[in-house]
mmCIF file of C-alpha atoms in Angstrom:
data_model
loop_
_atom_site.group_PDB
_atom_site.id
_atom_site.type_symbol
_atom_site.label_atom_id
_atom_site.label_comp_id
_atom_site.label_asym_id
_atom_site.label_seq_id
_atom_site.Cartn_x
_atom_site.Cartn_y
_atom_site.Cartn_z
ATOM 1 C CA MET A 1 0.383 0.120 -0.312
ATOM 2 C CA LYS A 2 2.829 2.158 0.830
ATOM 3 C CA THR A 3 4.347 1.874 -2.568
ATOM 4 C CA TRP A 4 1.343 2.315 -4.265
ATOM 5 C CA ILE A 5 1.253 5.697 -2.100
ATOM 6 C CA LEU A 6 4.641 6.974 -2.933
ATOM 7 C CA LEU A 7 4.174 5.742 -6.554
ATOM 8 C CA LEU A 8 1.134 8.245 -7.045
ATOM 9 C CA PHE A 9 3.238 10.824 -5.822
ATOM 10 C CA MET A 10 5.936 11.048 -7.749
ATOM 11 C CA PHE A 11 3.310 10.740 -11.186
ATOM 12 C CA ALA A 12 2.126 13.439 -9.803
ATOM 13 C CA GLN A 13 5.470 15.268 -9.678
ATOM 14 C CA THR A 14 6.484 14.433 -13.231
ATOM 15 C CA VAL A 15 2.800 16.656 -14.384
ATOM 16 C CA SER A 16 3.472 19.602 -12.525
ATOM 17 C CA ALA A 17 6.156 19.477 -13.714
ATOM 18 C CA GLU A 18 5.606 20.405 -16.971
ATOM 19 C CA ILE A 19 4.183 24.182 -16.536
ATOM 20 C CA GLU A 20 7.536 26.421 -15.822
ATOM 21 C CA VAL A 21 7.670 27.814 -13.003
ATOM 22 C CA TYR A 22 8.800 31.730 -13.356
ATOM 23 C CA ASP A 23 10.410 33.388 -10.962
ATOM 24 C CA PHE A 24 9.801 36.036 -9.611
ATOM 25 C CA LYS A 25 11.679 38.690 -7.247
ATOM 26 C CA ASP A 26 8.749 40.543 -6.228
ATOM 27 C CA PRO A 27 5.845 37.970 -4.396
ATOM 28 C CA VAL A 28 2.829 41.504 -5.229
ATOM 29 C CA LEU A 29 3.829 40.804 -9.232
ATOM 30 C CA GLU A 30 3.356 36.440 -8.582
ATOM 31 C CA LYS A 31 0.947 36.705 -7.299
ATOM 32 C CA ARG A 32 -1.035 39.752 -10.534
ATOM 33 C CA TYR A 33 0.881 36.782 -13.091
ATOM 34 C CA GLN A 34 -1.195 33.670 -10.914
ATOM 35 C CA SER A 35 -4.859 35.677 -11.064
ATOM 36 C CA LEU A 36 -3.784 37.223 -14.726
ATOM 37 C CA THR A 37 -2.907 33.209 -15.973
ATOM 38 C CA GLU A 38 -5.622 32.538 -14.892
ATOM 39 C CA GLU A 39 -8.641 34.953 -15.946
ATOM 40 C CA LEU A 40 -7.431 34.295 -19.253
ATOM 41 C CA ARG A 41 -8.409 31.358 -22.039
ATOM 42 C CA CYS A 42 -6.205 29.377 -23.858
ATOM 43 C CA LEU A 43 -8.091 29.773 -27.777
ATOM 44 C CA VAL A 44 -6.464 25.913 -28.380
ATOM 45 C CA CYS A 45 -7.773 24.132 -25.581
ATOM 46 C CA GLN A 46 -10.768 26.157 -25.377
ATOM 47 C CA ASN A 47 -12.230 25.011 -21.741
ATOM 48 C CA GLN A 48 -8.844 26.073 -20.232
ATOM 49 C CA ASN A 49 -7.360 29.230 -19.248
ATOM 50 C CA ILE A 50 -3.162 29.137 -19.859
ATOM 51 C CA ALA A 51 -2.649 28.798 -16.359
ATOM 52 C CA ASP A 52 -3.369 24.608 -16.222
ATOM 53 C CA SER A 53 -2.798 24.082 -20.651
ATOM 54 C CA HIS A 54 -0.091 22.669 -21.617
ATOM 55 C CA ALA A 55 -0.448 23.646 -25.284
ATOM 56 C CA GLU A 56 2.209 25.571 -26.681
ATOM 57 C CA LEU A 57 0.235 28.523 -26.965
ATOM 58 C CA ALA A 58 -0.529 28.617 -23.392
ATOM 59 C CA GLN A 59 2.966 28.868 -22.441
ATOM 60 C CA ASP A 60 3.520 31.684 -25.326
ATOM 61 C CA LEU A 61 1.083 34.054 -23.270
ATOM 62 C CA ARG A 62 2.332 32.998 -20.146
ATOM 63 C CA ARG A 63 5.888 34.066 -20.890
ATOM 64 C CA LYS A 64 4.262 37.051 -22.563
ATOM 65 C CA VAL A 65 2.866 37.475 -19.165
ATOM 66 C CA PHE A 66 5.719 37.424 -17.177
ATOM 67 C CA GLU A 67 7.219 39.185 -19.779
ATOM 68 C CA LEU A 68 4.897 42.443 -19.243
ATOM 69 C CA LEU A 69 4.710 42.508 -15.610
ATOM 70 C CA ASN A 70 7.974 42.454 -15.820
ATOM 71 C CA ARG A 71 7.774 45.456 -17.825
ATOM 72 C CA GLY A 72 5.472 47.326 -15.723
ATOM 73 C CA GLN A 73 2.724 47.206 -16.976
ATOM 74 C CA SER A 74 -0.844 47.332 -15.047
ATOM 75 C CA ASP A 75 -3.672 44.549 -15.172
ATOM 76 C CA THR A 76 -5.214 46.849 -18.000
ATOM 77 C CA GLU A 77 -2.397 47.103 -19.851
ATOM 78 C CA ILE A 78 -1.763 42.986 -20.823
ATOM 79 C CA VAL A 79 -5.054 42.785 -21.092
ATOM 80 C CA ASP A 80 -6.062 44.910 -23.241
ATOM 81 C CA TYR A 81 -2.638 43.531 -25.018
ATOM 82 C CA MET A 82 -4.431 39.693 -24.996
ATOM 83 C CA THR A 83 -7.038 41.670 -26.901
ATOM 84 C CA ASP A 84 -5.936 43.145 -29.839
ATOM 85 C CA ARG A 85 -4.520 40.024 -30.504
ATOM 86 C CA TYR A 86 -6.945 37.290 -30.213
ATOM 87 C CA GLY A 87 -10.537 39.253 -28.979
ATOM 88 C CA ASP A 88 -12.884 39.107 -26.455
ATOM 89 C CA PHE A 89 -12.789 35.111 -26.508
ATOM 90 C CA VAL A 90 -9.512 35.337 -24.415
ATOM 91 C CA LEU A 91 -11.357 36.702 -21.109
ATOM 92 C CA TYR A 92 -13.115 34.603 -19.349
ATOM 93 C CA ARG A 93 -14.860 37.860 -18.140
ATOM 94 C CA PRO A 94 -16.591 39.097 -21.211
ATOM 95 C CA PRO A 95 -16.883 42.983 -20.737
ATOM 96 C CA PHE A 96 -20.765 44.457 -20.848
ATOM 97 C CA ASN A 97 -21.262 45.501 -24.154
ATOM 98 C CA PHE A 98 -24.052 45.415 -27.251
ATOM 99 C CA LYS A 99 -22.288 42.534 -28.019
ATOM 100 C CA THR A 100 -22.320 40.389 -24.447
ATOM 101 C CA MET A 101 -25.685 41.948 -23.225
ATOM 102 C CA ILE A 102 -28.063 38.636 -23.332
ATOM 103 C CA LEU A 103 -25.038 37.070 -21.856
ATOM 104 C CA TRP A 104 -24.723 39.200 -19.197
ATOM 105 C CA LEU A 105 -28.070 40.204 -18.718
ATOM 106 C CA GLY A 106 -30.149 36.803 -20.582
ATOM 107 C CA PRO A 107 -30.109 34.874 -17.262
ATOM 108 C CA LEU A 108 -31.535 38.068 -14.713
ATOM 109 C CA LEU A 109 -33.595 37.651 -17.735
ATOM 110 C CA ALA A 110 -34.634 33.756 -16.661
ATOM 111 C CA VAL A 111 -35.467 34.996 -13.333
ATOM 112 C CA LEU A 112 -37.964 37.259 -14.070
ATOM 113 C CA LEU A 113 -39.736 35.588 -16.250
ATOM 114 C CA GLY A 114 -39.724 32.204 -14.525
ATOM 115 C CA ALA A 115 -40.724 34.621 -11.267
ATOM 116 C CA LEU A 116 -43.125 35.985 -13.018
ATOM 117 C CA GLY A 117 -45.097 32.338 -15.131
ATOM 118 C CA TYR A 118 -44.704 31.604 -10.803
ATOM 119 C CA SER A 119 -46.765 33.440 -8.965
ATOM 120 C CA ARG A 120 -49.118 33.689 -12.024
ATOM 121 C CA VAL A 121 -49.879 29.394 -11.563
ATOM 122 C CA VAL A 122 -49.687 29.959 -7.710
ATOM 123 C CA LYS A 123 -52.382 33.381 -8.104
ATOM 124 C CA ASN A 124 -54.639 30.706 -10.271
ATOM 125 C CA THR A 125 -54.774 28.142 -8.420
ATOM 126 C CA LYS A 126 -55.770 30.279 -4.885
ATOM 127 C CA ARG A 127 -58.160 31.577 -7.030
ATOM 128 C CA SER A 128 -59.620 28.336 -8.777
ATOM 129 C CA PRO A 129 -62.379 27.148 -6.509
ATOM 130 C CA ASP A 130 -64.172 30.592 -6.077
ATOM 131 C CA LYS A 131 -64.573 30.429 -10.319
ATOM 132 C CA ALA A 132 -65.362 27.060 -10.394
ATOM 133 C CA SER A 133 -68.020 27.628 -12.431
ATOM 134 C CA GLU A 134 -72.047 26.179 -12.398
ATOM 135 C CA ASP A 135 -71.746 23.850 -14.598
ATOM 136 C CA ASP A 136 -69.119 21.896 -12.605
ATOM 137 C CA LEU A 137 -70.701 22.965 -9.485
ATOM 138 C CA LYS A 138 -73.807 21.223 -10.549
ATOM 139 C CA ALA A 139 -72.006 17.594 -11.528
ATOM 140 C CA VAL A 140 -69.675 17.020 -8.668
ATOM 141 C CA GLN A 141 -73.497 18.057 -6.874
ATOM 142 C CA ASN A 142 -74.324 14.703 -9.156
ATOM 143 C CA LEU A 143 -71.569 12.670 -8.149
ATOM 144 C CA LEU A 144 -72.407 13.936 -4.034
ATOM 145 C CA ASP A 145 -75.453 12.625 -4.669
ATOM 146 C CA LYS A 146 -75.166 9.341 -6.472
ATOM 147 C CA GLU A 147 -72.698 7.733 -3.160
ATOM 148 C CA MET B 1 -56.401 24.413 -26.263
ATOM 149 C CA SER B 2 -56.194 27.995 -25.748
ATOM 150 C CA MET B 3 -53.796 29.772 -26.532
ATOM 151 C CA ARG B 4 -51.500 29.561 -23.339
ATOM 152 C CA ASN B 5 -52.026 26.150 -23.563
ATOM 153 C CA TRP B 6 -49.590 26.491 -26.579
ATOM 154 C CA ILE B 7 -46.845 29.166 -24.504
ATOM 155 C CA PRO B 8 -44.310 26.447 -22.945
ATOM 156 C CA LEU B 9 -44.099 24.295 -26.877
ATOM 157 C CA VAL B 10 -43.040 27.440 -29.100
ATOM 158 C CA PHE B 11 -41.053 28.078 -25.871
ATOM 159 C CA PHE B 12 -39.535 24.990 -26.313
ATOM 160 C CA LEU B 13 -39.041 25.057 -30.460
ATOM 161 C CA VAL B 14 -37.474 28.638 -29.977
ATOM 162 C CA LEU B 15 -34.959 27.043 -27.337
ATOM 163 C CA VAL B 16 -34.057 24.034 -29.813
ATOM 164 C CA VAL B 17 -33.746 26.310 -33.286
ATOM 165 C CA PHE B 18 -30.733 28.418 -30.977
ATOM 166 C CA LEU B 19 -28.880 25.537 -30.002
ATOM 167 C CA GLY B 20 -29.315 23.588 -32.693
ATOM 168 C CA ILE B 21 -27.720 27.102 -34.935
ATOM 169 C CA GLY B 22 -24.867 26.721 -31.956
ATOM 170 C CA LEU B 23 -24.420 22.713 -33.267
ATOM 171 C CA GLY B 24 -23.783 23.891 -36.797
ATOM 172 C CA LEU B 25 -20.869 26.884 -35.577
ATOM 173 C CA ASN B 26 -17.486 25.382 -35.534
ATOM 174 C CA PRO B 27 -15.880 26.876 -31.535
ATOM 175 C CA LYS B 28 -12.705 26.777 -33.259
ATOM 176 C CA GLU B 29 -13.404 29.109 -35.380
ATOM 177 C CA VAL B 30 -12.665 32.996 -32.908
ATOM 178 C CA PRO B 31 -13.219 36.206 -34.931
ATOM 179 C CA SER B 32 -10.484 37.685 -35.453
ATOM 180 C CA PRO B 33 -10.605 41.591 -33.649
ATOM 181 C CA LEU B 34 -7.736 42.717 -36.277
ATOM 182 C CA ILE B 35 -9.998 42.622 -38.907
ATOM 183 C CA GLY B 36 -10.399 45.832 -40.612
ATOM 184 C CA LYS B 37 -6.980 47.528 -38.453
ATOM 185 C CA LYS B 38 -4.072 47.410 -40.432
ATOM 186 C CA ALA B 39 -1.902 44.364 -40.562
ATOM 187 C CA PRO B 40 0.832 44.094 -37.273
ATOM 188 C CA ASP B 41 4.060 45.055 -38.383
ATOM 189 C CA PHE B 42 7.413 43.164 -38.159
ATOM 190 C CA ASN B 43 10.623 42.553 -39.841
ATOM 191 C CA LEU B 44 11.791 39.427 -40.326
ATOM 192 C CA ALA B 45 15.003 37.196 -42.346
ATOM 193 C CA GLN B 46 13.368 35.179 -45.626
ATOM 194 C CA LEU B 47 13.572 31.636 -45.000
ATOM 195 C CA HIS B 48 15.105 30.823 -48.991
ATOM 196 C CA GLN B 49 17.793 33.909 -48.140
ATOM 197 C CA PRO B 50 18.073 33.938 -44.328
ATOM 198 C CA ASN B 51 20.406 38.051 -44.948
ATOM 199 C CA GLN B 52 17.254 39.520 -46.312
ATOM 200 C CA THR B 53 14.200 40.635 -44.504
ATOM 201 C CA PHE B 54 10.702 41.332 -45.229
ATOM 202 C CA SER B 55 8.603 44.297 -44.015
ATOM 203 C CA PRO B 56 4.825 44.066 -44.555
ATOM 204 C CA GLU B 57 5.051 47.108 -45.226
ATOM 205 C CA GLN B 58 7.155 45.715 -48.632
ATOM 206 C CA MET B 59 3.651 45.057 -50.356
ATOM 207 C CA LEU B 60 2.274 48.686 -49.882
ATOM 208 C CA GLY B 61 -0.454 48.901 -53.413
ATOM 209 C CA LYS B 62 -0.751 45.069 -53.568
ATOM 210 C CA VAL B 63 -4.219 42.820 -53.118
ATOM 211 C CA TRP B 64 -1.902 40.222 -50.728
ATOM 212 C CA LEU B 65 -2.821 36.331 -48.824
ATOM 213 C CA PHE B 66 -0.491 35.490 -45.796
ATOM 214 C CA ASN B 67 -0.466 32.460 -44.958
ATOM 215 C CA VAL B 68 0.607 31.100 -41.437
ATOM 216 C CA TRP B 69 2.610 27.631 -42.577
ATOM 217 C CA ALA B 70 4.859 24.508 -40.932
ATOM 218 C CA SER B 71 6.742 21.556 -41.598
ATOM 219 C CA TRP B 72 5.067 20.468 -37.729
ATOM 220 C CA CYS B 73 1.731 20.988 -39.301
ATOM 221 C CA VAL B 74 -0.698 18.432 -40.339
ATOM 222 C CA SER B 75 -3.065 20.155 -41.671
ATOM 223 C CA CYS B 76 -0.824 22.335 -44.142
ATOM 224 C CA ARG B 77 -0.028 19.444 -46.403
ATOM 225 C CA GLU B 78 -3.334 19.040 -47.446
ATOM 226 C CA GLU B 79 -3.776 22.401 -47.882
ATOM 227 C CA HIS B 80 -0.293 22.686 -49.587
ATOM 228 C CA ARG B 81 -2.095 22.065 -52.471
ATOM 229 C CA VAL B 82 -5.276 24.160 -52.661
ATOM 230 C CA LEU B 83 -2.243 27.036 -52.354
ATOM 231 C CA ASN B 84 -0.709 25.627 -55.178
ATOM 232 C CA ASP B 85 -3.323 25.232 -57.654
ATOM 233 C CA PHE B 86 -4.516 28.737 -56.609
ATOM 234 C CA ASN B 87 -0.719 30.119 -57.302
ATOM 235 C CA GLN B 88 -1.442 29.217 -60.830
ATOM 236 C CA LEU B 89 -3.890 31.419 -61.243
ATOM 237 C CA GLN B 90 -1.983 34.148 -60.430
ATOM 238 C CA ILE B 91 -5.084 36.532 -58.818
ATOM 239 C CA ALA B 92 -2.428 37.042 -55.786
ATOM 240 C CA PRO B 93 0.800 36.719 -54.658
ATOM 241 C CA ILE B 94 0.695 34.511 -50.953
ATOM 242 C CA VAL B 95 3.343 35.270 -48.397
ATOM 243 C CA GLY B 96 4.465 33.018 -46.612
ATOM 244 C CA LEU B 97 5.062 33.045 -42.221
ATOM 245 C CA ASN B 98 6.786 29.930 -41.520
ATOM 246 C CA TYR B 99 5.440 29.174 -37.682
ATOM 247 C CA LYS B 100 7.520 28.185 -35.140
ATOM 248 C CA ASP B 101 9.497 25.802 -37.542
ATOM 249 C CA GLU B 102 13.060 24.564 -38.441
ATOM 250 C CA PRO B 103 14.174 26.252 -42.078
ATOM 251 C CA LEU B 104 15.982 23.285 -43.056
ATOM 252 C CA ASP B 105 12.122 21.417 -42.214
ATOM 253 C CA ALA B 106 10.564 24.505 -43.515
ATOM 254 C CA ILE B 107 12.640 24.316 -47.284
ATOM 255 C CA ASN B 108 12.823 20.685 -47.738
ATOM 256 C CA TRP B 109 9.212 20.275 -47.330
ATOM 257 C CA LEU B 110 9.032 23.352 -50.173
ATOM 258 C CA ASN B 111 10.904 21.059 -52.220
ATOM 259 C CA LYS B 112 9.171 18.576 -51.657
ATOM 260 C CA LEU B 113 4.951 19.490 -52.425
ATOM 261 C CA GLY B 114 5.721 22.965 -54.304
ATOM 262 C CA ASN B 115 6.423 26.427 -53.133
ATOM 263 C CA PRO B 116 3.085 28.541 -53.585
ATOM 264 C CA TYR B 117 4.876 31.800 -51.612
ATOM 265 C CA LEU B 118 6.437 34.564 -53.459
ATOM 266 C CA LEU B 119 9.123 34.193 -50.023
ATOM 267 C CA SER B 120 7.950 33.283 -46.673
ATOM 268 C CA VAL B 121 9.937 34.893 -43.325
ATOM 269 C CA SER B 122 10.985 32.512 -40.017
ATOM 270 C CA ASP B 123 8.774 33.511 -37.433
ATOM 271 C CA SER B 124 10.799 30.763 -35.764
ATOM 272 C CA ALA B 125 10.289 32.337 -32.332
ATOM 273 C CA GLY B 126 5.533 32.672 -33.170
ATOM 274 C CA LYS B 127 6.413 37.029 -32.580
ATOM 275 C CA ALA B 128 5.542 37.432 -34.900
ATOM 276 C CA GLY B 129 2.206 35.287 -34.549
ATOM 277 C CA LEU B 130 1.377 36.145 -31.776
ATOM 278 C CA ASP B 131 1.493 39.480 -32.853
ATOM 279 C CA PHE B 132 -0.686 38.618 -35.088
ATOM 280 C CA GLY B 133 -3.629 36.473 -32.592
ATOM 281 C CA VAL B 134 -2.247 33.124 -34.362
ATOM 282 C CA TYR B 135 -3.483 30.532 -32.237
ATOM 283 C CA GLY B 136 -3.953 26.991 -35.203
ATOM 284 C CA VAL B 137 -1.640 26.574 -37.991
ATOM 285 C CA PRO B 138 -2.661 27.094 -41.008
ATOM 286 C CA GLU B 139 -4.805 30.568 -40.877
ATOM 287 C CA THR B 140 -4.359 33.135 -43.987
ATOM 288 C CA PHE B 141 -4.985 36.623 -43.285
ATOM 289 C CA LEU B 142 -6.003 38.875 -46.959
ATOM 290 C CA ILE B 143 -4.484 42.362 -47.155
ATOM 291 C CA ASP B 144 -5.700 44.626 -49.047
ATOM 292 C CA LYS B 145 -3.723 47.501 -50.862
ATOM 293 C CA LYS B 146 -3.388 49.890 -48.016
ATOM 294 C CA GLY B 147 -2.255 46.877 -45.929
ATOM 295 C CA ILE B 148 -4.988 46.368 -43.673
ATOM 296 C CA ILE B 149 -6.676 42.866 -43.041
ATOM 297 C CA ARG B 150 -9.552 43.168 -45.122
ATOM 298 C CA HIS B 151 -10.158 38.894 -44.467
ATOM 299 C CA LYS B 152 -9.260 35.764 -41.654
ATOM 300 C CA HIS B 153 -9.571 32.136 -42.209
ATOM 301 C CA ILE B 154 -8.088 29.740 -39.816
ATOM 302 C CA GLY B 155 -7.867 26.385 -40.480
ATOM 303 C CA PRO B 156 -7.124 24.860 -43.848
ATOM 304 C CA VAL B 157 -8.107 27.014 -47.439
ATOM 305 C CA THR B 158 -10.344 25.030 -49.322
ATOM 306 C CA VAL B 159 -10.897 25.082 -52.408
ATOM 307 C CA LYS B 160 -15.124 26.197 -51.086
ATOM 308 C CA ALA B 161 -13.281 28.745 -48.962
ATOM 309 C CA LEU B 162 -11.463 30.201 -52.224
ATOM 310 C CA GLN B 163 -14.070 30.737 -54.316
ATOM 311 C CA GLU B 164 -16.745 31.588 -52.410
ATOM 312 C CA GLU B 165 -14.725 34.101 -50.111
ATOM 313 C CA ILE B 166 -11.633 34.367 -51.204
ATOM 314 C CA MET B 167 -11.613 35.180 -54.595
ATOM 315 C CA PRO B 168 -14.778 37.433 -54.792
ATOM 316 C CA LEU B 169 -13.178 39.740 -52.539
ATOM 317 C CA ILE B 170 -10.055 39.549 -53.703
ATOM 318 C CA ALA B 171 -11.505 41.501 -56.478
ATOM 319 C CA GLN B 172 -13.466 43.891 -54.855
ATOM 320 C CA LEU B 173 -10.022 44.472 -53.292
ATOM 321 C CA ASN B 174 -8.815 45.048 -56.605
ATOM 322 C CA GLN B 175 -11.135 47.881 -57.954
ATOM 323 C CA GLU B 176 -10.752 49.918 -54.909
ATOM 324 C CA VAL B 177 -7.538 52.734 -55.304
ATOM 325 C CA ASN B 178 -5.104 52.778 -53.249
#
């Protein structure tokens, strides 16, 4: 059992070694690097951010983020650098604009529509006993009389 | 049945239509923000004459294709035949960006499969590729006389794409004044 656990750890190490490590002198810069690479999408494997991806493009983009950070660029400057080349799609959090309006407001709209539908259904079920038609009442009465 | 009973069905059908459209889209085709903008500048060594450089400025006044390729790229092989045929037509020059490749491999590849390029430049580090927003080889840009990117084709250029999109656009761009 112990050997198995040890083996598992060995594999875990080889896997994590595939993503290169950058040396930061400033821990603040390192934090910014981490949050930036987590926010940027890898365009090759589209459901991964560039921090997690092994794709060559992700490596290039990580190096670029590292370079630009060391050149003293701000987070917005770095994000702009990426969107200038790859478009808003490179961002995991797309900006709010006309094109992305339905993306941002769609869920809210769906909740509102659902709430509206629900409230109407609730209202109708509450009201239904009073609203029963003469014919229905007669039919019920007939059934009860038969008993 | 009253009108209201149809509402869920109508909702469902609208959803089906939208999801159906979504299925037909190719998520690998990310629209490029560079369309309508000036082609990024670079100055890189030519593949066949490394002591000479090429920069997009040299193509001003011409409508041209900028094709990103590599000898390691499998789908470039398929595209290559189409590019060779296109070059025979002499409609527009093709400049190649040899992306992250070994120059020797690239030259051998062209010797074996034919060279449709006016010239190719070596982008071994992929720097120009990054500026052009390249994320999957092959990619092809159509650049107008003023040096503005007018169209981007992601993935191998097909005969269909040439006939339906690229060639009509080249004809249109050739009409434009410098």
